[in-house]
mmCIF file of C-alpha atoms and ligand atoms in Angstrom:
data_model
loop_
_atom_site.group_PDB
_atom_site.id
_atom_site.type_symbol
_atom_site.label_atom_id
_atom_site.label_comp_id
_atom_site.label_asym_id
_atom_site.label_seq_id
_atom_site.Cartn_x
_atom_site.Cartn_y
_atom_site.Cartn_z
ATOM 1 C CA MET Q 1 -8.894 26.722 -5.983
ATOM 2 C CA LEU Q 2 -11.813 24.603 -5.316
ATOM 3 C CA ASN Q 3 -11.321 21.033 -3.977
ATOM 4 C CA SER Q 4 -13.367 18.234 -5.356
ATOM 5 C CA LYS Q 5 -15.122 15.606 -3.393
ATOM 6 C CA ILE Q 6 -16.960 12.216 -4.027
ATOM 7 C CA GLY Q 7 -20.470 13.773 -3.531
ATOM 8 C CA GLY Q 8 -22.348 10.301 -4.008
ATOM 9 C CA ILE Q 9 -21.677 6.767 -4.980
ATOM 10 C CA GLY Q 10 -23.550 3.644 -6.263
ATOM 11 C CA TYR Q 11 -22.788 0.177 -7.436
ATOM 12 C CA TYR Q 12 -24.410 -2.757 -9.309
ATOM 13 C CA VAL Q 13 -23.523 -6.130 -9.638
ATOM 14 C CA PRO Q 14 -25.431 -8.802 -11.717
ATOM 15 C CA GLU Q 15 -27.585 -11.193 -9.929
ATOM 16 C CA ARG Q 16 -26.007 -14.637 -11.125
ATOM 17 C CA ILE Q 17 -23.520 -15.807 -8.976
ATOM 18 C CA VAL Q 18 -20.779 -18.152 -10.232
ATOM 19 C CA THR Q 19 -18.928 -20.226 -7.677
ATOM 20 C CA ASN Q 20 -15.551 -21.862 -8.285
ATOM 21 C CA GLU Q 21 -17.452 -25.017 -7.583
ATOM 22 C CA GLU Q 22 -19.260 -24.187 -11.226
ATOM 23 C CA LEU Q 23 -16.047 -23.386 -13.095
ATOM 24 C CA SER Q 24 -14.565 -26.425 -11.934
ATOM 25 C CA LYS Q 25 -17.102 -28.341 -14.152
ATOM 26 C CA LEU Q 26 -16.302 -26.176 -17.143
ATOM 27 C CA MET Q 27 -12.205 -26.652 -16.684
ATOM 28 C CA ASP Q 28 -9.667 -28.197 -14.792
ATOM 29 C CA THR Q 29 -9.633 -26.149 -11.749
ATOM 30 C CA THR Q 30 -10.629 -26.532 -8.181
ATOM 31 C CA ASP Q 31 -12.210 -24.327 -5.663
ATOM 32 C CA GLU Q 32 -9.033 -24.921 -3.449
ATOM 33 C CA TRP Q 33 -6.416 -23.714 -6.175
ATOM 34 C CA ILE Q 34 -8.629 -20.525 -6.766
ATOM 35 C CA VAL Q 35 -9.248 -19.578 -3.071
ATOM 36 C CA GLU Q 36 -5.574 -20.257 -2.327
ATOM 37 C CA ARG Q 37 -3.901 -18.340 -5.252
ATOM 38 C CA THR Q 38 -6.670 -15.489 -5.730
ATOM 39 C CA GLY Q 39 -8.927 -15.377 -2.401
ATOM 40 C CA ILE Q 40 -11.867 -15.701 -4.813
ATOM 41 C CA LYS Q 41 -14.976 -17.809 -3.545
ATOM 42 C CA GLU Q 42 -17.205 -16.436 -6.382
ATOM 43 C CA ARG Q 43 -18.091 -13.724 -8.780
ATOM 44 C CA ARG Q 44 -21.195 -12.200 -10.586
ATOM 45 C CA TYR Q 45 -21.847 -12.868 -14.261
ATOM 46 C CA ALA Q 46 -24.195 -10.570 -16.235
ATOM 47 C CA VAL Q 47 -27.023 -11.997 -18.437
ATOM 48 C CA LYS Q 48 -25.454 -11.814 -21.915
ATOM 49 C CA HIS Q 49 -27.606 -9.907 -24.624
ATOM 50 C CA GLU Q 50 -29.715 -8.374 -21.880
ATOM 51 C CA GLU Q 51 -26.999 -6.835 -20.114
ATOM 52 C CA SER Q 52 -23.854 -4.865 -20.922
ATOM 53 C CA SER Q 53 -20.790 -2.651 -19.376
ATOM 54 C CA THR Q 54 -23.391 0.021 -20.262
ATOM 55 C CA THR Q 55 -26.714 -1.144 -18.844
ATOM 56 C CA MET Q 56 -24.750 -1.955 -15.667
ATOM 57 C CA ALA Q 57 -23.088 1.508 -15.370
ATOM 58 C CA VAL Q 58 -27.139 2.853 -15.946
ATOM 59 C CA HIS Q 59 -27.849 1.059 -12.513
ATOM 60 C CA ALA Q 60 -24.659 2.319 -10.723
ATOM 61 C CA SER Q 61 -24.750 5.612 -11.908
ATOM 62 C CA LYS Q 62 -28.615 6.264 -10.991
ATOM 63 C CA ARG Q 63 -27.936 5.255 -7.374
ATOM 64 C CA ALA Q 64 -24.748 7.363 -7.513
ATOM 65 C CA ILE Q 65 -26.965 10.466 -8.706
ATOM 66 C CA GLU Q 66 -29.457 9.730 -6.203
ATOM 67 C CA ASN Q 67 -27.000 9.495 -3.303
ATOM 68 C CA ALA Q 68 -25.326 12.829 -4.356
ATOM 69 C CA GLY Q 69 -28.989 14.419 -3.893
ATOM 70 C CA ILE Q 70 -29.167 15.489 -7.446
ATOM 71 C CA THR Q 71 -31.051 14.450 -10.531
ATOM 72 C CA GLU Q 72 -29.418 13.449 -14.211
ATOM 73 C CA LYS Q 73 -30.147 17.040 -15.305
ATOM 74 C CA ASP Q 74 -27.376 18.137 -12.932
ATOM 75 C CA VAL Q 75 -24.685 15.928 -14.494
ATOM 76 C CA ASP Q 76 -22.377 17.991 -16.772
ATOM 77 C CA PHE Q 77 -19.855 15.565 -17.893
ATOM 78 C CA ILE Q 78 -19.238 11.766 -17.990
ATOM 79 C CA ILE Q 79 -16.051 9.807 -17.687
ATOM 80 C CA PHE Q 80 -16.321 6.022 -18.281
ATOM 81 C CA ALA Q 81 -13.632 3.326 -17.819
ATOM 82 C CA THR Q 82 -13.866 -0.103 -19.124
ATOM 83 C CA LEU Q 83 -11.959 -2.391 -20.928
ATOM 84 C CA SER Q 84 -14.805 -4.052 -22.017
ATOM 85 C CA PRO Q 85 -17.099 -1.902 -23.848
ATOM 86 C CA ASP Q 86 -20.130 -2.529 -25.803
ATOM 87 C CA TYR Q 87 -18.705 -1.493 -29.131
ATOM 88 C CA TYR Q 88 -15.406 -1.485 -30.731
ATOM 89 C CA PHE Q 89 -16.054 2.150 -31.210
ATOM 90 C CA PRO Q 90 -18.008 4.522 -30.194
ATOM 91 C CA GLY Q 91 -17.312 4.037 -26.329
ATOM 92 C CA CYS Q 92 -19.644 3.369 -23.675
ATOM 93 C CA GLY Q 93 -19.581 7.427 -22.306
ATOM 94 C CA VAL Q 94 -21.912 8.359 -25.264
ATOM 95 C CA LEU Q 95 -24.177 4.972 -24.508
ATOM 96 C CA LEU Q 96 -24.742 5.849 -20.956
ATOM 97 C CA GLN Q 97 -25.476 9.473 -21.900
ATOM 98 C CA ARG Q 98 -27.986 8.169 -24.169
ATOM 99 C CA GLU Q 99 -29.744 5.817 -22.151
ATOM 100 C CA MET Q 100 -29.617 8.077 -18.994
ATOM 101 C CA GLY Q 101 -31.259 11.017 -21.311
ATOM 102 C CA MET Q 102 -28.139 13.356 -20.812
ATOM 103 C CA ASN Q 103 -27.885 14.138 -24.158
ATOM 104 C CA GLY Q 104 -25.553 17.206 -25.090
ATOM 105 C CA ILE Q 105 -22.939 16.898 -22.213
ATOM 106 C CA GLY Q 106 -19.458 15.783 -22.988
ATOM 107 C CA ALA Q 107 -18.731 11.996 -22.365
ATOM 108 C CA LEU Q 108 -15.092 10.642 -22.389
ATOM 109 C CA ASP Q 109 -13.865 7.203 -22.318
ATOM 110 C CA ILE Q 110 -10.595 6.183 -20.850
ATOM 111 C CA ARG Q 111 -8.657 2.955 -21.744
ATOM 112 C CA ASN Q 112 -6.732 2.426 -18.589
ATOM 113 C CA GLN Q 113 -8.157 -1.084 -17.319
ATOM 114 C CA CYS Q 114 -7.491 -1.940 -13.436
ATOM 115 C CA SER Q 115 -6.389 1.980 -12.946
ATOM 116 C CA GLY Q 116 -9.136 3.296 -15.136
ATOM 117 C CA PHE Q 117 -11.271 4.643 -11.890
ATOM 118 C CA ILE Q 118 -8.155 6.221 -10.512
ATOM 119 C CA TYR Q 119 -7.378 8.055 -13.699
ATOM 120 C CA ALA Q 120 -11.027 9.019 -14.286
ATOM 121 C CA LEU Q 121 -11.457 10.404 -10.612
ATOM 122 C CA SER Q 122 -7.923 12.254 -11.279
ATOM 123 C CA ILE Q 123 -9.364 13.680 -14.685
ATOM 124 C CA ALA Q 124 -12.761 14.636 -12.935
ATOM 125 C CA ASP Q 125 -10.931 16.498 -10.052
ATOM 126 C CA GLN Q 126 -8.781 18.622 -12.344
ATOM 127 C CA PHE Q 127 -12.349 19.652 -14.338
ATOM 128 C CA VAL Q 128 -13.936 20.372 -10.900
ATOM 129 C CA LYS Q 129 -10.750 22.292 -9.583
ATOM 130 C CA THR Q 130 -10.761 24.500 -12.507
ATOM 131 C CA GLY Q 131 -14.525 25.055 -12.116
ATOM 132 C CA MET Q 132 -15.045 23.981 -15.571
ATOM 133 C CA TYR Q 133 -17.720 21.362 -14.216
ATOM 134 C CA LYS Q 134 -19.845 20.661 -11.146
ATOM 135 C CA ASN Q 135 -21.213 17.336 -11.438
ATOM 136 C CA ILE Q 136 -19.013 14.581 -13.015
ATOM 137 C CA LEU Q 137 -20.281 11.501 -13.474
ATOM 138 C CA VAL Q 138 -17.140 8.979 -13.123
ATOM 139 C CA VAL Q 139 -17.963 5.357 -13.826
ATOM 140 C CA GLY Q 140 -16.225 2.218 -14.171
ATOM 141 C CA SER Q 141 -17.992 -1.126 -15.662
ATOM 142 C CA GLU Q 142 -16.815 -4.146 -16.800
ATOM 143 C CA PHE Q 143 -18.579 -7.428 -18.516
ATOM 144 C CA HIS Q 144 -15.572 -9.801 -18.360
ATOM 145 C CA SER Q 145 -17.655 -13.166 -18.516
ATOM 146 C CA SER Q 146 -18.759 -12.545 -22.493
ATOM 147 C CA ASN Q 147 -15.377 -12.989 -23.523
ATOM 148 C CA LEU Q 148 -13.666 -15.346 -21.343
ATOM 149 C CA ASP Q 149 -12.078 -18.535 -22.283
ATOM 150 C CA PHE Q 150 -14.203 -21.263 -20.343
ATOM 151 C CA SER Q 151 -11.843 -24.047 -21.403
ATOM 152 C CA THR Q 152 -8.893 -25.404 -19.550
ATOM 153 C CA ARG Q 153 -6.744 -23.205 -21.993
ATOM 154 C CA GLY Q 154 -7.736 -20.285 -20.547
ATOM 155 C CA ARG Q 155 -8.020 -21.173 -16.630
ATOM 156 C CA ASN Q 156 -5.420 -18.680 -15.505
ATOM 157 C CA VAL Q 157 -7.214 -15.907 -16.469
ATOM 158 C CA THR Q 158 -11.065 -16.806 -16.341
ATOM 159 C CA VAL Q 159 -11.376 -17.916 -12.722
ATOM 160 C CA ILE Q 160 -10.132 -14.181 -11.719
ATOM 161 C CA PHE Q 161 -12.720 -11.976 -13.599
ATOM 162 C CA GLY Q 162 -16.091 -11.044 -12.773
ATOM 163 C CA ASP Q 163 -18.978 -8.428 -13.764
ATOM 164 C CA GLY Q 164 -20.142 -5.201 -12.159
ATOM 165 C CA ALA Q 165 -20.289 -1.388 -12.320
ATOM 166 C CA GLY Q 166 -19.621 1.247 -9.879
ATOM 167 C CA ALA Q 167 -20.190 5.100 -10.317
ATOM 168 C CA ALA Q 168 -19.173 8.297 -8.459
ATOM 169 C CA ILE Q 169 -20.294 12.124 -8.381
ATOM 170 C CA ILE Q 170 -17.475 14.381 -8.504
ATOM 171 C CA GLN Q 171 -18.583 17.619 -7.183
ATOM 172 C CA PRO Q 172 -16.736 20.866 -6.077
ATOM 173 C CA THR Q 173 -16.330 21.126 -2.103
ATOM 174 C CA GLU Q 174 -15.573 24.321 0.146
ATOM 175 C CA GLU Q 175 -15.061 22.636 3.246
ATOM 176 C CA GLU Q 176 -11.686 23.148 4.230
ATOM 177 C CA GLY Q 177 -9.306 20.040 3.929
ATOM 178 C CA LYS Q 178 -12.089 17.980 2.677
ATOM 179 C CA GLY Q 179 -12.350 15.950 -0.513
ATOM 180 C CA ILE Q 180 -9.947 14.559 -2.879
ATOM 181 C CA LEU Q 181 -6.633 15.840 -1.536
ATOM 182 C CA THR Q 182 -4.310 14.183 -4.131
ATOM 183 C CA THR Q 183 -4.217 12.101 -7.190
ATOM 184 C CA HIS Q 184 -0.940 10.264 -8.826
ATOM 185 C CA LEU Q 185 -0.983 8.649 -12.363
ATOM 186 C CA HIS Q 186 1.644 6.397 -13.612
ATOM 187 C CA ALA Q 187 2.412 4.076 -16.621
ATOM 188 C CA ASP Q 188 5.194 2.150 -18.110
ATOM 189 C CA GLY Q 189 4.227 0.937 -21.528
ATOM 190 C CA GLU Q 190 7.563 -1.462 -21.475
ATOM 191 C CA TYR Q 191 5.048 -4.143 -20.191
ATOM 192 C CA ALA Q 192 2.130 -3.699 -22.339
ATOM 193 C CA GLU Q 193 2.203 -7.427 -23.559
ATOM 194 C CA HIS Q 194 2.139 -9.104 -20.208
ATOM 195 C CA LEU Q 195 -1.530 -8.336 -19.417
ATOM 196 C CA ALA Q 196 -3.377 -7.567 -22.371
ATOM 197 C CA TYR Q 197 -6.345 -8.308 -24.798
ATOM 198 C CA PHE Q 198 -4.654 -8.440 -28.367
ATOM 199 C CA ASN Q 199 -7.160 -9.113 -31.000
ATOM 200 C CA PRO Q 200 -9.526 -7.688 -32.182
ATOM 201 C CA GLY Q 201 -7.022 -5.132 -32.520
ATOM 202 C CA GLY Q 202 -6.583 -4.914 -36.122
ATOM 203 C CA HIS Q 203 -2.886 -3.765 -35.926
ATOM 204 C CA GLY Q 204 -1.207 -5.585 -33.024
ATOM 205 C CA GLY Q 205 1.010 -7.713 -35.118
ATOM 206 C CA VAL Q 206 3.166 -4.528 -35.544
ATOM 207 C CA PHE Q 207 4.518 -5.389 -32.170
ATOM 208 C CA LEU Q 208 4.208 -9.230 -31.797
ATOM 209 C CA LYS Q 209 6.435 -10.063 -34.462
ATOM 210 C CA ASP Q 210 8.513 -12.833 -33.831
ATOM 211 C CA THR Q 211 6.672 -13.851 -30.857
ATOM 212 C CA GLU Q 212 4.502 -16.568 -29.950
ATOM 213 C CA LEU Q 213 1.704 -14.342 -29.624
ATOM 214 C CA TYR Q 214 1.622 -12.904 -33.354
ATOM 215 C CA PRO Q 215 -1.891 -13.284 -34.397
ATOM 216 C CA ASP Q 216 -2.682 -15.771 -37.065
ATOM 217 C CA TYR Q 217 -4.000 -13.441 -39.981
ATOM 218 C CA GLY Q 218 -4.653 -16.204 -42.030
ATOM 219 C CA ASP Q 219 -5.657 -15.491 -45.406
ATOM 220 C CA GLU Q 220 -6.329 -11.967 -44.884
ATOM 221 C CA PRO Q 221 -6.181 -9.639 -48.248
ATOM 222 C CA GLU Q 222 -3.380 -7.222 -48.388
ATOM 223 C CA TYR Q 223 -5.797 -4.188 -47.929
ATOM 224 C CA GLY Q 224 -8.850 -4.246 -45.612
ATOM 225 C CA GLY Q 225 -9.485 -7.590 -44.603
ATOM 226 C CA MET Q 226 -10.775 -8.279 -40.907
ATOM 227 C CA LEU Q 227 -10.026 -7.597 -37.318
ATOM 228 C CA VAL Q 228 -10.467 -10.935 -36.220
ATOM 229 C CA THR Q 229 -10.012 -14.132 -38.678
ATOM 230 C CA HIS Q 230 -10.918 -17.461 -38.150
ATOM 231 C CA GLU Q 231 -7.583 -18.707 -37.359
ATOM 232 C CA MET Q 232 -7.199 -16.385 -34.179
ATOM 233 C CA ILE Q 233 -10.743 -17.806 -32.918
ATOM 234 C CA ASP Q 234 -9.430 -21.396 -33.680
ATOM 235 C CA LYS Q 235 -6.086 -20.638 -31.620
ATOM 236 C CA GLY Q 236 -7.925 -18.815 -28.821
ATOM 237 C CA GLN Q 237 -6.064 -15.567 -29.905
ATOM 238 C CA THR Q 238 -9.255 -13.546 -29.182
ATOM 239 C CA PHE Q 239 -9.258 -13.935 -25.082
ATOM 240 C CA PRO Q 240 -7.217 -11.906 -22.608
ATOM 241 C CA HIS Q 241 -3.144 -12.840 -22.228
ATOM 242 C CA MET Q 242 -1.933 -12.463 -18.803
ATOM 243 C CA ASN Q 243 1.620 -13.102 -17.548
ATOM 244 C CA GLY Q 244 0.057 -13.872 -13.776
ATOM 245 C CA ARG Q 245 3.949 -14.097 -12.261
ATOM 246 C CA TYR Q 246 4.719 -11.121 -13.926
ATOM 247 C CA VAL Q 247 1.570 -9.153 -13.139
ATOM 248 C CA PHE Q 248 2.130 -10.168 -9.531
ATOM 249 C CA LYS Q 249 5.730 -8.979 -9.083
ATOM 250 C CA PHE Q 250 5.155 -5.745 -10.084
ATOM 251 C CA ALA Q 251 1.856 -4.846 -8.548
ATOM 252 C CA VAL Q 252 3.238 -5.781 -5.263
ATOM 253 C CA GLU Q 253 6.035 -3.097 -6.009
ATOM 254 C CA LYS Q 254 3.951 -0.516 -7.516
ATOM 255 C CA PHE Q 255 0.864 -0.442 -4.962
ATOM 256 C CA PRO Q 256 3.280 0.494 -1.853
ATOM 257 C CA GLU Q 257 5.391 2.911 -3.939
ATOM 258 C CA VAL Q 258 2.152 4.933 -5.168
ATOM 259 C CA ILE Q 259 0.192 4.745 -1.885
ATOM 260 C CA ARG Q 260 3.588 6.363 -0.373
ATOM 261 C CA GLU Q 261 3.588 8.973 -3.039
ATOM 262 C CA ALA Q 262 0.191 10.213 -1.886
ATOM 263 C CA LEU Q 263 1.079 10.141 1.584
ATOM 264 C CA ALA Q 264 4.295 12.038 0.735
ATOM 265 C CA ALA Q 265 2.420 14.780 -1.383
ATOM 266 C CA THR Q 266 0.048 15.540 1.618
ATOM 267 C CA ASP Q 267 2.237 15.119 4.526
ATOM 268 C CA TYR Q 268 0.783 12.237 5.705
ATOM 269 C CA GLU Q 269 1.954 8.888 7.061
ATOM 270 C CA VAL Q 270 0.873 5.113 6.677
ATOM 271 C CA LYS Q 271 -0.414 5.463 10.490
ATOM 272 C CA ASP Q 272 -3.075 8.106 9.079
ATOM 273 C CA ILE Q 273 -4.892 6.069 6.676
ATOM 274 C CA ASP Q 274 -7.949 5.192 8.220
ATOM 275 C CA MET Q 275 -9.148 2.709 5.417
ATOM 276 C CA LEU Q 276 -6.922 1.705 2.240
ATOM 277 C CA ILE Q 277 -9.045 0.460 -0.795
ATOM 278 C CA PRO Q 278 -6.921 -1.295 -3.311
ATOM 279 C CA HIS Q 279 -8.085 -2.213 -6.669
ATOM 280 C CA GLN Q 280 -9.571 -6.046 -5.915
ATOM 281 C CA ALA Q 281 -6.878 -8.018 -8.101
ATOM 282 C CA ASN Q 282 -6.072 -10.776 -6.003
ATOM 283 C CA LEU Q 283 -6.450 -11.133 -2.284
ATOM 284 C CA ARG Q 284 -2.652 -12.222 -2.326
ATOM 285 C CA ILE Q 285 -1.713 -8.600 -3.541
ATOM 286 C CA SER Q 286 -3.947 -6.896 -1.236
ATOM 287 C CA GLN Q 287 -2.209 -8.737 1.754
ATOM 288 C CA MET Q 288 1.213 -8.189 0.448
ATOM 289 C CA ILE Q 289 0.321 -4.465 0.045
ATOM 290 C CA GLN Q 290 -0.876 -4.582 3.714
ATOM 291 C CA LEU Q 291 2.601 -6.284 5.173
ATOM 292 C CA ASN Q 292 4.590 -3.688 3.122
ATOM 293 C CA LEU Q 293 2.995 -1.037 4.477
ATOM 294 C CA GLY Q 294 2.306 -2.459 8.015
ATOM 295 C CA LEU Q 295 -1.338 -1.880 8.130
ATOM 296 C CA ASP Q 296 -3.523 -3.737 10.346
ATOM 297 C CA SER Q 297 -6.081 -5.747 8.501
ATOM 298 C CA ASP Q 298 -9.146 -3.784 9.293
ATOM 299 C CA LYS Q 299 -7.515 -0.846 7.630
ATOM 300 C CA VAL Q 300 -7.756 -2.706 4.164
ATOM 301 C CA PHE Q 301 -10.868 -3.442 2.624
ATOM 302 C CA ASN Q 302 -11.342 -6.529 0.377
ATOM 303 C CA ASN Q 303 -14.459 -7.967 -1.166
ATOM 304 C CA ILE Q 304 -12.680 -10.007 -4.003
ATOM 305 C CA GLU Q 305 -14.027 -13.041 -2.451
ATOM 306 C CA LYS Q 306 -17.486 -12.172 -3.411
ATOM 307 C CA TYR Q 307 -17.269 -10.527 -6.664
ATOM 308 C CA GLY Q 308 -13.750 -11.494 -8.258
ATOM 309 C CA ASN Q 309 -11.541 -8.986 -10.255
ATOM 310 C CA THR Q 310 -13.881 -6.585 -11.768
ATOM 311 C CA THR Q 311 -11.229 -4.276 -13.016
ATOM 312 C CA ALA Q 312 -12.284 -0.638 -13.412
ATOM 313 C CA ALA Q 313 -15.349 -1.370 -11.490
ATOM 314 C CA SER Q 314 -13.591 -2.768 -8.536
ATOM 315 C CA ILE Q 315 -12.702 0.213 -6.143
ATOM 316 C CA PRO Q 316 -16.121 2.000 -6.650
ATOM 317 C CA ILE Q 317 -17.875 -1.187 -5.750
ATOM 318 C CA ALA Q 318 -15.610 -1.547 -2.866
ATOM 319 C CA LEU Q 319 -15.895 1.901 -1.623
ATOM 320 C CA CYS Q 320 -19.322 1.691 -1.622
ATOM 321 C CA GLU Q 321 -19.707 -1.457 0.305
ATOM 322 C CA ALA Q 322 -17.003 0.027 2.744
ATOM 323 C CA VAL Q 323 -19.309 3.025 3.205
ATOM 324 C CA GLU Q 324 -22.644 1.021 3.536
ATOM 325 C CA ALA Q 325 -20.799 -1.142 6.203
ATOM 326 C CA GLY Q 326 -19.790 2.016 8.327
ATOM 327 C CA LYS Q 327 -15.991 1.431 7.602
ATOM 328 C CA VAL Q 328 -15.396 4.746 5.820
ATOM 329 C CA LYS Q 329 -16.896 7.575 7.843
ATOM 330 C CA ASP Q 330 -17.134 11.177 7.692
ATOM 331 C CA GLY Q 331 -13.672 12.963 8.284
ATOM 332 C CA ASP Q 332 -11.635 9.503 7.587
ATOM 333 C CA LEU Q 333 -8.446 9.689 5.366
ATOM 334 C CA VAL Q 334 -9.259 7.100 2.859
ATOM 335 C CA CYS Q 335 -6.640 5.985 0.117
ATOM 336 C CA LEU Q 336 -7.548 4.345 -3.370
ATOM 337 C CA ALA Q 337 -4.838 2.644 -5.305
ATOM 338 C CA ALA Q 338 -4.707 0.604 -8.359
ATOM 339 C CA PHE Q 339 -2.212 -1.442 -10.748
ATOM 340 C CA GLY Q 340 -3.155 -2.921 -13.773
ATOM 341 C CA SER Q 341 -2.693 -3.662 -17.450
ATOM 342 C CA GLY Q 342 -0.631 -1.135 -19.459
ATOM 343 C CA PHE Q 343 1.185 -1.310 -16.808
ATOM 344 C CA THR Q 344 -0.755 1.678 -15.451
ATOM 345 C CA TRP Q 345 -0.978 2.479 -11.771
ATOM 346 C CA GLY Q 346 -2.086 5.288 -9.584
ATOM 347 C CA SER Q 347 -3.413 6.313 -6.193
ATOM 348 C CA CYS Q 348 -6.001 9.059 -4.977
ATOM 349 C CA LEU Q 349 -6.034 10.380 -1.385
ATOM 350 C CA ILE Q 350 -9.343 11.591 -0.058
ATOM 351 C CA ARG Q 351 -10.668 12.951 3.341
ATOM 352 C CA TRP Q 352 -14.147 11.557 3.218
HETATM 353 N N1 ACO R 401 -6.690 -23.870 -11.834
HETATM 354 C C1 ACO R 401 -5.692 -24.834 -11.719
HETATM 355 N N2 ACO R 401 -4.402 -24.757 -11.947
HETATM 356 C C2 ACO R 401 -4.247 -23.652 -12.760
HETATM 357 C C3 ACO R 401 -4.915 -22.452 -13.021
HETATM 358 C C4 ACO R 401 -6.563 -22.653 -12.364
HETATM 359 N N3 ACO R 401 -7.343 -21.649 -12.456
HETATM 360 N N4 ACO R 401 -4.668 -21.728 -13.546
HETATM 361 C C5 ACO R 401 -3.389 -21.823 -13.746
HETATM 362 N N5 ACO R 401 -3.052 -23.092 -13.478
HETATM 363 C C6 ACO R 401 -1.752 -24.148 -13.007
HETATM 364 C C7 ACO R 401 -0.906 -23.598 -14.329
HETATM 365 O O1 ACO R 401 -1.317 -24.125 -15.207
HETATM 366 C C8 ACO R 401 0.322 -24.106 -13.769
HETATM 367 O O2 ACO R 401 0.504 -25.301 -13.985
HETATM 368 P P1 ACO R 401 1.738 -26.172 -14.416
HETATM 369 O O3 ACO R 401 2.820 -25.810 -13.120
HETATM 370 O O4 ACO R 401 1.590 -27.648 -14.455
HETATM 371 O O5 ACO R 401 2.217 -25.155 -15.593
HETATM 372 C C9 ACO R 401 0.123 -23.973 -12.275
HETATM 373 O O6 ACO R 401 -0.991 -23.810 -11.987
HETATM 374 C C10 ACO R 401 0.757 -22.418 -11.873
HETATM 375 O O7 ACO R 401 0.730 -21.476 -12.811
HETATM 376 P P2 ACO R 401 0.972 -20.129 -12.647
HETATM 377 O O8 ACO R 401 0.169 -19.473 -13.602
HETATM 378 O O9 ACO R 401 2.522 -20.064 -12.555
HETATM 379 O O10 ACO R 401 0.412 -19.827 -11.101
HETATM 380 P P3 ACO R 401 0.770 -18.747 -10.360
HETATM 381 O O11 ACO R 401 1.163 -19.194 -8.872
HETATM 382 O O12 ACO R 401 1.468 -17.632 -10.571
HETATM 383 O O13 ACO R 401 -0.864 -18.343 -9.871
HETATM 384 C C11 ACO R 401 -2.038 -16.176 -10.674
HETATM 385 C C12 ACO R 401 -1.412 -17.672 -10.993
HETATM 386 C C13 ACO R 401 -3.130 -16.751 -9.538
HETATM 387 C C14 ACO R 401 -2.717 -15.748 -11.937
HETATM 388 C C15 ACO R 401 -0.852 -15.812 -10.175
HETATM 389 O O14 ACO R 401 0.083 -15.542 -10.873
HETATM 390 C C16 ACO R 401 -1.431 -14.188 -9.722
HETATM 391 O O15 ACO R 401 -2.019 -14.063 -8.639
HETATM 392 N N6 ACO R 401 -0.888 -12.983 -10.804
HETATM 393 C C17 ACO R 401 -1.469 -11.872 -10.275
HETATM 394 C C18 ACO R 401 -2.223 -11.311 -11.371
HETATM 395 C C19 ACO R 401 -3.599 -11.031 -11.084
HETATM 396 O O16 ACO R 401 -3.988 -10.806 -10.097
HETATM 397 N N7 ACO R 401 -4.157 -10.545 -12.172
HETATM 398 C C20 ACO R 401 -5.291 -9.946 -11.804
HETATM 399 C C21 ACO R 401 -5.494 -8.971 -13.163
HETATM 400 S S1 ACO R 401 -4.491 -7.655 -13.296
HETATM 401 C C22 ACO R 401 -4.554 -6.618 -11.964
HETATM 402 O O17 ACO R 401 -5.961 -6.591 -11.520
HETATM 403 C C23 ACO R 401 -3.728 -5.933 -11.349
#
């Protein structure tokens, strides 16, 4: 069976830098609080009505395609990971396909939030291994700033997230022992409501009955009606909801677990890792993972201070920066790992 490899990578972040200082003018927060709890100093915001998850993905994809030394015509499948799609449906996969003139090829959207890129890589890996596709475009792109609560009510969530996109081309490789060595995917829906965006969802009330999260459906008619009511908007129920402490607790447990799982599956040990690129959830989470694994700080790549948490885009953006900075070199053992809403988590071990 063929192995797959990352044959090209690219990323895009919007030009507009938004500092903690700027946020502190909109809500009751401080640079000190944000830096101490998350490590984030600034993030990028896309331009509303001019940019979107799809347009950012186009920029990142063009770079990945060029970096892989192929053209748009060579791409034979798209996998798009995002939690901030342009439309409720259809997904961004087909929009990206249209915008890049790659009409006709399959386009798959996946909804695995912070773990989206790892899930996407794993799916691409299987398709390449079976020989079905030869150049899969895998994208993670997020436009968080378009729907965050910029009042003090939303401060625990809003300060964390930023916009951006990352892309990779997954291809077959014949080089022995190189490429994607293993991927591991997990989920536990028991915790779905601890990090979620309920409305517009339409039917989430089924699971939220008798909780303080129950959406205010107002005077909706018995049939039909709306996905979003004025009452939901007034009560701030149309913004992401996060139980931060709960997320933190699980993240610091599941990240090391799934990294060790990838190492065990390939007979490697922690000391063999040349670079760990964790999903950029929070600098404190990355530091806890590093501590748990006993890795030196120069073996864990972090760029959250510049971009905040870009969810599905964070790993490909970080991977690109690590490669560009010469921190990931030919032959290195690179571990990618993620944890996020769902809860979902996963890892991917690559011989670069
Ligand atoms: N600025 C100032 N004060 C704030 C802010 C803010 N931006 N946000 C919350 N606070 C206040 C709260 O209101 C609370 O005040 P109170 O004690 O008067 O009620 C106090 O700070 C403590 O709030 P907590 O939410 O308990 O703060 P905590 O110390 O847990 O830190 C944080 C919050 C940073 C979100 C933390 O829980 C965390 O890191 N969680 C992990 C979640 C995460 O990283 N999510 C990223 C997305 S998910 C993912 O990618 C895996």
